[in-house]
């Protein structure tokens, strides 16, 4: 299969020069759960050439309701291994690097210094502040998504932005829990928010369109309510 | 006392506190977001983001006639 054939349905929304830009782009996806699996699948299909996939966890039964790379056969398998297999099946041109670890501020640095964008698909508010600090240190933009039940949010944070401070507050409580601890996460909401994240990543890489910088996209799929909130 | 009309948009777990006519909710002039939240019986810990006419505003922000008030809970899942 030629590259042209593979990406022919990306045309003319993406032009051939942009397809090449994506092919050279390096993106880190932090967290391979409901959001991260969706983001990784979409970026692999659209043709982002280098994916750095980070997660220290293994698949369990409770992941099957929403996490794209989990299957019954893969219960107990590391999420990074499952993701690498799936992406290779979809698009063997993609260079995948996997990092079987839970991120800390210091363990982000070697990865983030190599990539153009990092995608926050983590599941705790504390970790989100940590990854923002790491992205700031490496001077790369961060696309963050979060979900709970049938609701979700997405924002794009540049290194010089206040980011999560505007969303969760300057003196947010340590171990602040989101409502997802009570309402869980549904499949269609995870993939909906992952789609917005993947779109933000592609726009950042191509320097096209409008990104959610200093803005927060919020959605409640139960009531079909969608808003873009100005954070400044 | 002067009354003003505001529109309410409550998301996710807060949506259950919506009054019967959220598009025309009458409150006293100068009421703060915190007071509206209490009036509706929403626990303060459930409200993370409050915005008026699409802009982030603090809980002590005083509302004006015609304002559209949105409230969103803390969300952190992945």
JSON list of N, CA and C in Angstrom, two decimals, chain A residues 1 11 17 77 90 95 110 119 124 200:
[
{"chain": "A", "resi": 1, "resn": "UNK", "atom": "N", "xyz": [0.84, -1.20, 0.00]},
{"chain": "A", "resi": 1, "resn": "UNK", "atom": "CA", "xyz": [0.00, 0.00, 0.00]},
{"chain": "A", "resi": 1, "resn": "UNK", "atom": "C", "xyz": [0.88, 1.25, 0.00]},
{"chain": "A", "resi": 11, "resn": "UNK", "atom": "N", "xyz": [-7.35, 13.85, 2.26]},
{"chain": "A", "resi": 11, "resn": "UNK", "atom": "CA", "xyz": [-7.33, 14.96, 1.29]},
{"chain": "A", "resi": 11, "resn": "UNK", "atom": "C", "xyz": [-8.76, 15.39, 0.99]},
{"chain": "A", "resi": 17, "resn": "UNK", "atom": "N", "xyz": [1.44, 18.49, 1.81]},
{"chain": "A", "resi": 17, "resn": "UNK", "atom": "CA", "xyz": [2.52, 19.04, 2.66]},
{"chain": "A", "resi": 17, "resn": "UNK", "atom": "C", "xyz": [2.17, 18.83, 4.14]},
{"chain": "A", "resi": 77, "resn": "UNK", "atom": "N", "xyz": [-2.65, -7.59, 30.63]},
{"chain": "A", "resi": 77, "resn": "UNK", "atom": "CA", "xyz": [-1.56, -7.14, 29.75]},
{"chain": "A", "resi": 77, "resn": "UNK", "atom": "C", "xyz": [-1.28, -5.66, 30.00]},
{"chain": "A", "resi": 90, "resn": "UNK", "atom": "N", "xyz": [-2.83, -1.11, 12.81]},
{"chain": "A", "resi": 90, "resn": "UNK", "atom": "CA", "xyz": [-3.51, -0.04, 12.07]},
{"chain": "A", "resi": 90, "resn": "UNK", "atom": "C", "xyz": [-2.59, 0.58, 11.03]},
{"chain": "A", "resi": 95, "resn": "UNK", "atom": "N", "xyz": [6.09, 5.14, 14.12]},
{"chain": "A", "resi": 95, "resn": "UNK", "atom": "CA", "xyz": [7.14, 4.75, 15.05]},
{"chain": "A", "resi": 95, "resn": "UNK", "atom": "C", "xyz": [6.57, 4.89, 16.47]},
{"chain": "A", "resi": 110, "resn": "UNK", "atom": "N", "xyz": [12.85, 13.20, 30.02]},
{"chain": "A", "resi": 110, "resn": "UNK", "atom": "CA", "xyz": [13.52, 12.58, 28.88]},
{"chain": "A", "resi": 110, "resn": "UNK", "atom": "C", "xyz": [12.56, 12.36, 27.72]},
{"chain": "A", "resi": 119, "resn": "UNK", "atom": "N", "xyz": [-0.11, 15.04, 25.30]},
{"chain": "A", "resi": 119, "resn": "UNK", "atom": "CA", "xyz": [-1.55, 14.94, 25.49]},
{"chain": "A", "resi": 119, "resn": "UNK", "atom": "C", "xyz": [-1.81, 14.37, 26.88]},
{"chain": "A", "resi": 124, "resn": "UNK", "atom": "N", "xyz": [-5.98, 11.78, 37.32]},
{"chain": "A", "resi": 124, "resn": "UNK", "atom": "CA", "xyz": [-6.05, 12.45, 38.62]},
{"chain": "A", "resi": 124, "resn": "UNK", "atom": "C", "xyz": [-5.65, 13.91, 38.46]},
{"chain": "A", "resi": 200, "resn": "UNK", "atom": "N", "xyz": [-7.28, 18.97, 18.57]},
{"chain": "A", "resi": 200, "resn": "UNK", "atom": "CA", "xyz": [-6.40, 20.04, 19.06]},
{"chain": "A", "resi": 200, "resn": "UNK", "atom": "C", "xyz": [-4.94, 19.75, 18.71]}
]
